[in-house]
Amino acid sequence: MSEKELGKKLDRCLADSAVKLGAGLGLGIVFSVVFFKRHTWPVAFGLGMGLGMAYTNCQNDLRAPYLIQRNIKMAS
Amino acid sequence: MCLYTFMPGVTFNKACFSVIKYVALRHPLSCLISVSFFFSHRLATKVTIAGGALYVTYDSGLLGGSAQGSEVLGKAKAAIPPAVDEWVKYFGFELPAFPKMGFSPVEAWNSGVQSSISALSSGPTALGGYTNQGLQYLKDLTK
């Protein structure tokens, strides 16, 4: 993986993290207001879910070249 | 729901409770049906709202992969200034202009990182050179 490619992947990771955290926060607020009588824990849960999804996406994106090589080896 | 539509000052809960009370006083056997209708109706509204929010989030690609997420962020960045301008024109007031910075934080950070890493990489060599110079100076003193 070249340095330029790594930089692009990290930029994508940061952007995706911001989007996932925002979506988790928004959904947490909606569920907190609608179902859970404006408690704080659904908001924290939504933020945690968003952070976890962003982390998993970053991990898969950074591991992608190595996974492809492994799949080719297993197929042959 | 009819009471709520035509009487804006009355909340949804008060309207539903007043309907249930009316029905329960006149037809006690239907009290159970009216209460269950109230709770199922309210629950259906809540489920619709939460489900709609979840569907909109999924449909706009906010819960997808990294590439989709960065695309959505790019689209949002492009859409926000025209939307802000539209709302400002609608409300009829001017926002103060965004202050322009004289330097770029990204460039400053990158140059700082490069300087630090180059100093760290050349640090042992420079330290060795200074040490040798110091030892040579002390040897010259003792001669």
PDB file of C-alpha atoms in Angstrom:
ATOM      1  CA  MET A   1       0.000   0.000   0.000  1.00  0.00           C
ATOM      2  CA  SER A   2       1.559   3.325  -1.057  1.00  0.00           C
ATOM      3  CA  GLU A   3       1.632   6.349   1.219  1.00  0.00           C
ATOM      4  CA  LYS A   4      -0.803   8.246  -1.004  1.00  0.00           C
ATOM      5  CA  GLU A   5      -3.282   5.348  -0.911  1.00  0.00           C
ATOM      6  CA  LEU A   6      -2.935   5.106   2.867  1.00  0.00           C
ATOM      7  CA  GLY A   7      -3.589   8.828   3.196  1.00  0.00           C
ATOM      8  CA  LYS A   8      -6.749   8.525   1.073  1.00  0.00           C
ATOM      9  CA  LYS A   9      -7.966   5.568   3.141  1.00  0.00           C
ATOM     10  CA  LEU A  10      -7.386   7.460   6.394  1.00  0.00           C
ATOM     11  CA  ASP A  11      -9.256  10.503   5.011  1.00  0.00           C
ATOM     12  CA  ARG A  12     -12.143   8.202   4.081  1.00  0.00           C
ATOM     13  CA  CYS A  13     -12.058   6.683   7.574  1.00  0.00           C
ATOM     14  CA  LEU A  14     -12.290  10.105   9.240  1.00  0.00           C
ATOM     15  CA  ALA A  15     -15.158  11.229   6.993  1.00  0.00           C
ATOM     16  CA  ASP A  16     -17.021   7.964   7.561  1.00  0.00           C
ATOM     17  CA  SER A  17     -16.474   8.227  11.346  1.00  0.00           C
ATOM     18  CA  ALA A  18     -18.005  11.718  11.370  1.00  0.00           C
ATOM     19  CA  VAL A  19     -21.019  10.501   9.362  1.00  0.00           C
ATOM     20  CA  LYS A  20     -21.585   7.391  11.491  1.00  0.00           C
ATOM     21  CA  LEU A  21     -21.278   9.310  14.777  1.00  0.00           C
ATOM     22  CA  GLY A  22     -23.759  11.913  13.528  1.00  0.00           C
ATOM     23  CA  ALA A  23     -26.221   9.236  12.370  1.00  0.00           C
ATOM     24  CA  GLY A  24     -25.885   7.334  15.663  1.00  0.00           C
ATOM     25  CA  LEU A  25     -26.441  10.519  17.636  1.00  0.00           C
ATOM     26  CA  GLY A  26     -29.504  11.442  15.578  1.00  0.00           C
ATOM     27  CA  LEU A  27     -31.099   8.008  15.831  1.00  0.00           C
ATOM     28  CA  GLY A  28     -30.283   7.864  19.549  1.00  0.00           C
ATOM     29  CA  ILE A  29     -32.037  11.188  20.105  1.00  0.00           C
ATOM     30  CA  VAL A  30     -35.102  10.028  18.117  1.00  0.00           C
ATOM     31  CA  PHE A  31     -35.399   6.765  20.032  1.00  0.00           C
ATOM     32  CA  SER A  32     -34.776   8.507  23.356  1.00  0.00           C
ATOM     33  CA  VAL A  33     -37.564  11.026  22.743  1.00  0.00           C
ATOM     34  CA  VAL A  34     -40.048   8.564  21.196  1.00  0.00           C
ATOM     35  CA  PHE A  35     -39.637   5.426  23.327  1.00  0.00           C
ATOM     36  CA  PHE A  36     -37.471   6.021  26.367  1.00  0.00           C
ATOM     37  CA  LYS A  37     -38.845   9.187  27.994  1.00  0.00           C
ATOM     38  CA  ARG A  38     -35.842  11.400  27.130  1.00  0.00           C
ATOM     39  CA  HIS A  39     -33.273   9.319  29.007  1.00  0.00           C
ATOM     40  CA  THR A  40     -29.605   9.771  28.114  1.00  0.00           C
ATOM     41  CA  TRP A  41     -28.619   6.145  27.638  1.00  0.00           C
ATOM     42  CA  PRO A  42     -30.169   5.648  24.138  1.00  0.00           C
ATOM     43  CA  VAL A  43     -28.101   8.614  22.897  1.00  0.00           C
ATOM     44  CA  ALA A  44     -24.928   7.092  24.353  1.00  0.00           C
ATOM     45  CA  PHE A  45     -25.900   3.712  22.856  1.00  0.00           C
ATOM     46  CA  GLY A  46     -26.415   5.279  19.421  1.00  0.00           C
ATOM     47  CA  LEU A  47     -23.053   7.074  19.616  1.00  0.00           C
ATOM     48  CA  GLY A  48     -21.379   3.808  20.620  1.00  0.00           C
ATOM     49  CA  MET A  49     -23.017   1.930  17.726  1.00  0.00           C
ATOM     50  CA  GLY A  50     -21.891   4.627  15.276  1.00  0.00           C
ATOM     51  CA  LEU A  51     -18.334   4.533  16.613  1.00  0.00           C
ATOM     52  CA  GLY A  52     -18.257   0.737  16.385  1.00  0.00           C
ATOM     53  CA  MET A  53     -19.544   0.735  12.786  1.00  0.00           C
ATOM     54  CA  ALA A  54     -16.966   3.378  11.812  1.00  0.00           C
ATOM     55  CA  TYR A  55     -14.158   1.361  13.455  1.00  0.00           C
ATOM     56  CA  THR A  56     -15.210  -1.833  11.645  1.00  0.00           C
ATOM     57  CA  ASN A  57     -15.388  -0.041   8.289  1.00  0.00           C
ATOM     58  CA  CYS A  58     -11.919   1.477   8.802  1.00  0.00           C
ATOM     59  CA  GLN A  59     -10.527  -1.911   9.805  1.00  0.00           C
ATOM     60  CA  ASN A  60     -11.977  -3.634   6.705  1.00  0.00           C
ATOM     61  CA  ASP A  61     -10.774  -0.814   4.444  1.00  0.00           C
ATOM     62  CA  LEU A  62      -7.212  -0.955   5.775  1.00  0.00           C
ATOM     63  CA  ARG A  63      -7.069  -4.769   5.713  1.00  0.00           C
ATOM     64  CA  ALA A  64      -8.580  -5.058   2.197  1.00  0.00           C
ATOM     65  CA  PRO A  65      -5.322  -5.609   0.177  1.00  0.00           C
ATOM     66  CA  TYR A  66      -4.166  -8.400   2.491  1.00  0.00           C
ATOM     67  CA  LEU A  67      -7.555 -10.116   2.494  1.00  0.00           C
ATOM     68  CA  ILE A  68      -7.678 -10.171  -1.322  1.00  0.00           C
ATOM     69  CA  GLN A  69      -4.250 -11.810  -1.487  1.00  0.00           C
ATOM     70  CA  ARG A  70      -5.314 -14.416   1.023  1.00  0.00           C
ATOM     71  CA  ASN A  71      -8.475 -15.230  -0.975  1.00  0.00           C
ATOM     72  CA  ILE A  72      -6.453 -15.743  -4.176  1.00  0.00           C
ATOM     73  CA  LYS A  73      -4.079 -18.111  -2.361  1.00  0.00           C
ATOM     74  CA  MET A  74      -6.974 -20.119  -0.918  1.00  0.00           C
ATOM     75  CA  ALA A  75      -8.655 -20.381  -4.364  1.00  0.00           C
ATOM     76  CA  SER A  76      -5.458 -21.724  -5.990  1.00  0.00           C
TER      77      SER A  76
ATOM     78  CA  MET B   1     -57.351  12.363  16.524  1.00  0.00           C
ATOM     79  CA  CYS B   2     -60.267  14.606  15.424  1.00  0.00           C
ATOM     80  CA  LEU B   3     -60.099  16.548  18.716  1.00  0.00           C
ATOM     81  CA  TYR B   4     -56.357  17.015  18.266  1.00  0.00           C
ATOM     82  CA  THR B   5     -56.792  18.267  14.707  1.00  0.00           C
ATOM     83  CA  PHE B   6     -59.471  20.858  15.452  1.00  0.00           C
ATOM     84  CA  MET B   7     -58.334  22.008  18.930  1.00  0.00           C
ATOM     85  CA  PRO B   8     -54.676  23.022  18.723  1.00  0.00           C
ATOM     86  CA  GLY B   9     -54.478  23.990  22.410  1.00  0.00           C
ATOM     87  CA  VAL B  10     -55.267  20.433  23.568  1.00  0.00           C
ATOM     88  CA  THR B  11     -52.424  17.921  23.669  1.00  0.00           C
ATOM     89  CA  PHE B  12     -52.692  14.513  22.021  1.00  0.00           C
ATOM     90  CA  ASN B  13     -52.768  12.673  25.361  1.00  0.00           C
ATOM     91  CA  LYS B  14     -55.473  14.904  26.882  1.00  0.00           C
ATOM     92  CA  ALA B  15     -57.622  14.475  23.790  1.00  0.00           C
ATOM     93  CA  CYS B  16     -57.272  10.693  23.826  1.00  0.00           C
ATOM     94  CA  PHE B  17     -57.962  10.497  27.579  1.00  0.00           C
ATOM     95  CA  SER B  18     -61.069  12.629  27.207  1.00  0.00           C
ATOM     96  CA  VAL B  19     -62.363  10.308  24.477  1.00  0.00           C
ATOM     97  CA  ILE B  20     -61.637   7.214  26.605  1.00  0.00           C
ATOM     98  CA  LYS B  21     -63.379   8.794  29.651  1.00  0.00           C
ATOM     99  CA  TYR B  22     -66.469   9.638  27.562  1.00  0.00           C
ATOM    100  CA  VAL B  23     -66.671   6.098  26.156  1.00  0.00           C
ATOM    101  CA  ALA B  24     -65.923   4.398  29.525  1.00  0.00           C
ATOM    102  CA  LEU B  25     -68.651   6.349  31.384  1.00  0.00           C
ATOM    103  CA  ARG B  26     -71.320   5.538  28.813  1.00  0.00           C
ATOM    104  CA  HIS B  27     -70.266   2.017  27.819  1.00  0.00           C
ATOM    105  CA  PRO B  28     -68.239   0.333  30.579  1.00  0.00           C
ATOM    106  CA  LEU B  29     -67.649  -2.839  28.560  1.00  0.00           C
ATOM    107  CA  SER B  30     -66.014  -0.870  25.777  1.00  0.00           C
ATOM    108  CA  CYS B  31     -63.564   0.781  28.213  1.00  0.00           C
ATOM    109  CA  LEU B  32     -61.107  -2.047  27.654  1.00  0.00           C
ATOM    110  CA  ILE B  33     -61.365  -1.715  23.876  1.00  0.00           C
ATOM    111  CA  SER B  34     -60.901   2.073  23.999  1.00  0.00           C
ATOM    112  CA  VAL B  35     -57.823   1.824  26.284  1.00  0.00           C
ATOM    113  CA  SER B  36     -56.255  -0.829  24.078  1.00  0.00           C
ATOM    114  CA  PHE B  37     -57.043   1.290  21.002  1.00  0.00           C
ATOM    115  CA  PHE B  38     -55.395   4.321  22.641  1.00  0.00           C
ATOM    116  CA  PHE B  39     -52.231   2.449  23.533  1.00  0.00           C
ATOM    117  CA  SER B  40     -51.999   0.637  20.188  1.00  0.00           C
ATOM    118  CA  HIS B  41     -52.634   3.901  18.306  1.00  0.00           C
ATOM    119  CA  ARG B  42     -49.942   5.732  20.260  1.00  0.00           C
ATOM    120  CA  LEU B  43     -47.542   2.815  19.897  1.00  0.00           C
ATOM    121  CA  ALA B  44     -48.220   2.657  16.144  1.00  0.00           C
ATOM    122  CA  THR B  45     -47.411   6.384  15.812  1.00  0.00           C
ATOM    123  CA  LYS B  46     -44.173   5.992  17.762  1.00  0.00           C
ATOM    124  CA  VAL B  47     -43.138   2.910  15.774  1.00  0.00           C
ATOM    125  CA  THR B  48     -43.897   4.783  12.526  1.00  0.00           C
ATOM    126  CA  ILE B  49     -41.764   7.764  13.567  1.00  0.00           C
ATOM    127  CA  ALA B  50     -38.814   5.646  14.747  1.00  0.00           C
ATOM    128  CA  GLY B  51     -39.070   3.275  11.798  1.00  0.00           C
ATOM    129  CA  GLY B  52     -39.233   6.188   9.371  1.00  0.00           C
ATOM    130  CA  ALA B  53     -36.096   7.756  10.882  1.00  0.00           C
ATOM    131  CA  LEU B  54     -34.290   4.402  10.643  1.00  0.00           C
ATOM    132  CA  TYR B  55     -35.393   3.881   7.016  1.00  0.00           C
ATOM    133  CA  VAL B  56     -34.316   7.401   5.961  1.00  0.00           C
ATOM    134  CA  THR B  57     -30.908   6.849   7.587  1.00  0.00           C
ATOM    135  CA  TYR B  58     -30.456   3.501   5.808  1.00  0.00           C
ATOM    136  CA  ASP B  59     -31.734   4.777   2.453  1.00  0.00           C
ATOM    137  CA  SER B  60     -29.441   7.814   2.378  1.00  0.00           C
ATOM    138  CA  GLY B  61     -26.383   5.534   2.770  1.00  0.00           C
ATOM    139  CA  LEU B  62     -25.404   6.695   6.260  1.00  0.00           C
ATOM    140  CA  LEU B  63     -25.098   3.116   7.538  1.00  0.00           C
ATOM    141  CA  GLY B  64     -23.098   1.714   4.608  1.00  0.00           C
ATOM    142  CA  GLY B  65     -19.371   1.360   3.915  1.00  0.00           C
ATOM    143  CA  SER B  66     -16.513   3.891   4.121  1.00  0.00           C
ATOM    144  CA  ALA B  67     -16.839   5.059   0.512  1.00  0.00           C
ATOM    145  CA  GLN B  68     -20.593   5.679   0.871  1.00  0.00           C
ATOM    146  CA  GLY B  69     -20.101   7.566   4.137  1.00  0.00           C
ATOM    147  CA  SER B  70     -17.462   9.905   2.695  1.00  0.00           C
ATOM    148  CA  GLU B  71     -19.693  10.481  -0.387  1.00  0.00           C
ATOM    149  CA  VAL B  72     -22.621  11.463   1.845  1.00  0.00           C
ATOM    150  CA  LEU B  73     -20.371  13.847   3.805  1.00  0.00           C
ATOM    151  CA  GLY B  74     -19.208  15.465   0.573  1.00  0.00           C
ATOM    152  CA  LYS B  75     -22.820  15.918  -0.593  1.00  0.00           C
ATOM    153  CA  ALA B  76     -23.819  17.386   2.794  1.00  0.00           C
ATOM    154  CA  LYS B  77     -20.866  19.831   2.697  1.00  0.00           C
ATOM    155  CA  ALA B  78     -21.926  20.949  -0.781  1.00  0.00           C
ATOM    156  CA  ALA B  79     -25.601  21.289   0.201  1.00  0.00           C
ATOM    157  CA  ILE B  80     -25.217  23.198   3.482  1.00  0.00           C
ATOM    158  CA  PRO B  81     -24.100  26.695   2.252  1.00  0.00           C
ATOM    159  CA  PRO B  82     -26.985  27.072  -0.274  1.00  0.00           C
ATOM    160  CA  ALA B  83     -29.451  25.829   2.364  1.00  0.00           C
ATOM    161  CA  VAL B  84     -28.077  28.326   4.938  1.00  0.00           C
ATOM    162  CA  ASP B  85     -28.304  31.147   2.361  1.00  0.00           C
ATOM    163  CA  GLU B  86     -31.901  30.179   1.564  1.00  0.00           C
ATOM    164  CA  TRP B  87     -32.924  30.181   5.249  1.00  0.00           C
ATOM    165  CA  VAL B  88     -31.148  33.505   5.832  1.00  0.00           C
ATOM    166  CA  LYS B  89     -33.040  35.076   2.903  1.00  0.00           C
ATOM    167  CA  TYR B  90     -36.332  33.568   4.162  1.00  0.00           C
ATOM    168  CA  PHE B  91     -35.876  35.019   7.643  1.00  0.00           C
ATOM    169  CA  GLY B  92     -34.522  38.295   6.254  1.00  0.00           C
ATOM    170  CA  PHE B  93     -31.318  38.861   8.259  1.00  0.00           C
ATOM    171  CA  GLU B  94     -27.643  38.759   7.323  1.00  0.00           C
ATOM    172  CA  LEU B  95     -25.158  36.436   8.946  1.00  0.00           C
ATOM    173  CA  PRO B  96     -21.717  37.968   9.749  1.00  0.00           C
ATOM    174  CA  ALA B  97     -19.030  36.988   7.246  1.00  0.00           C
ATOM    175  CA  PHE B  98     -16.843  34.038   8.195  1.00  0.00           C
ATOM    176  CA  PRO B  99     -13.431  35.407   9.355  1.00  0.00           C
ATOM    177  CA  LYS B 100     -10.622  34.483   6.963  1.00  0.00           C
ATOM    178  CA  MET B 101      -7.547  32.938   8.588  1.00  0.00           C
ATOM    179  CA  GLY B 102      -4.103  34.046   7.459  1.00  0.00           C
ATOM    180  CA  PHE B 103      -2.664  30.531   7.627  1.00  0.00           C
ATOM    181  CA  SER B 104      -3.799  27.040   6.792  1.00  0.00           C
ATOM    182  CA  PRO B 105      -4.021  24.741   9.858  1.00  0.00           C
ATOM    183  CA  VAL B 106      -3.495  21.667   7.673  1.00  0.00           C
ATOM    184  CA  GLU B 107      -0.256  23.027   6.174  1.00  0.00           C
ATOM    185  CA  ALA B 108       0.973  24.164   9.609  1.00  0.00           C
ATOM    186  CA  TRP B 109       0.252  20.726  11.104  1.00  0.00           C
ATOM    187  CA  ASN B 110       1.907  18.862   8.227  1.00  0.00           C
ATOM    188  CA  SER B 111       5.049  21.017   8.328  1.00  0.00           C
ATOM    189  CA  GLY B 112       5.187  20.577  12.122  1.00  0.00           C
ATOM    190  CA  VAL B 113       4.965  16.790  11.780  1.00  0.00           C
ATOM    191  CA  GLN B 114       7.677  16.745   9.090  1.00  0.00           C
ATOM    192  CA  SER B 115      10.025  18.959  11.160  1.00  0.00           C
ATOM    193  CA  SER B 116       9.526  16.828  14.275  1.00  0.00           C
ATOM    194  CA  ILE B 117      10.136  13.540  12.475  1.00  0.00           C
ATOM    195  CA  SER B 118      13.225  14.838  10.636  1.00  0.00           C
ATOM    196  CA  ALA B 119      14.618  16.147  13.966  1.00  0.00           C
ATOM    197  CA  LEU B 120      13.958  12.750  15.592  1.00  0.00           C
ATOM    198  CA  SER B 121      15.583  10.854  12.712  1.00  0.00           C
ATOM    199  CA  SER B 122      18.707  13.034  12.664  1.00  0.00           C
ATOM    200  CA  GLY B 123      18.801  13.329  16.463  1.00  0.00           C
ATOM    201  CA  PRO B 124      21.095  10.347  17.298  1.00  0.00           C
ATOM    202  CA  THR B 125      23.613  11.304  14.586  1.00  0.00           C
ATOM    203  CA  ALA B 126      23.722  14.944  15.718  1.00  0.00           C
ATOM    204  CA  LEU B 127      23.998  13.860  19.368  1.00  0.00           C
ATOM    205  CA  GLY B 128      26.899  11.553  18.496  1.00  0.00           C
ATOM    206  CA  GLY B 129      28.655  14.371  16.654  1.00  0.00           C
ATOM    207  CA  TYR B 130      28.233  16.817  19.554  1.00  0.00           C
ATOM    208  CA  THR B 131      29.462  14.204  22.025  1.00  0.00           C
ATOM    209  CA  ASN B 132      32.588  13.580  19.934  1.00  0.00           C
ATOM    210  CA  GLN B 133      33.214  17.294  19.681  1.00  0.00           C
ATOM    211  CA  GLY B 134      32.855  17.690  23.452  1.00  0.00           C
ATOM    212  CA  LEU B 135      35.237  14.774  24.137  1.00  0.00           C
ATOM    213  CA  GLN B 136      37.790  16.164  21.659  1.00  0.00           C
ATOM    214  CA  TYR B 137      37.569  19.563  23.385  1.00  0.00           C
ATOM    215  CA  LEU B 138      38.199  17.985  26.790  1.00  0.00           C
ATOM    216  CA  LYS B 139      41.171  16.007  25.391  1.00  0.00           C
ATOM    217  CA  ASP B 140      42.632  19.227  23.994  1.00  0.00           C
ATOM    218  CA  LEU B 141      42.203  20.889  27.398  1.00  0.00           C
ATOM    219  CA  THR B 142      44.044  18.096  29.215  1.00  0.00           C
ATOM    220  CA  LYS B 143      47.009  18.132  26.774  1.00  0.00           C
TER     221      LYS B 143
END
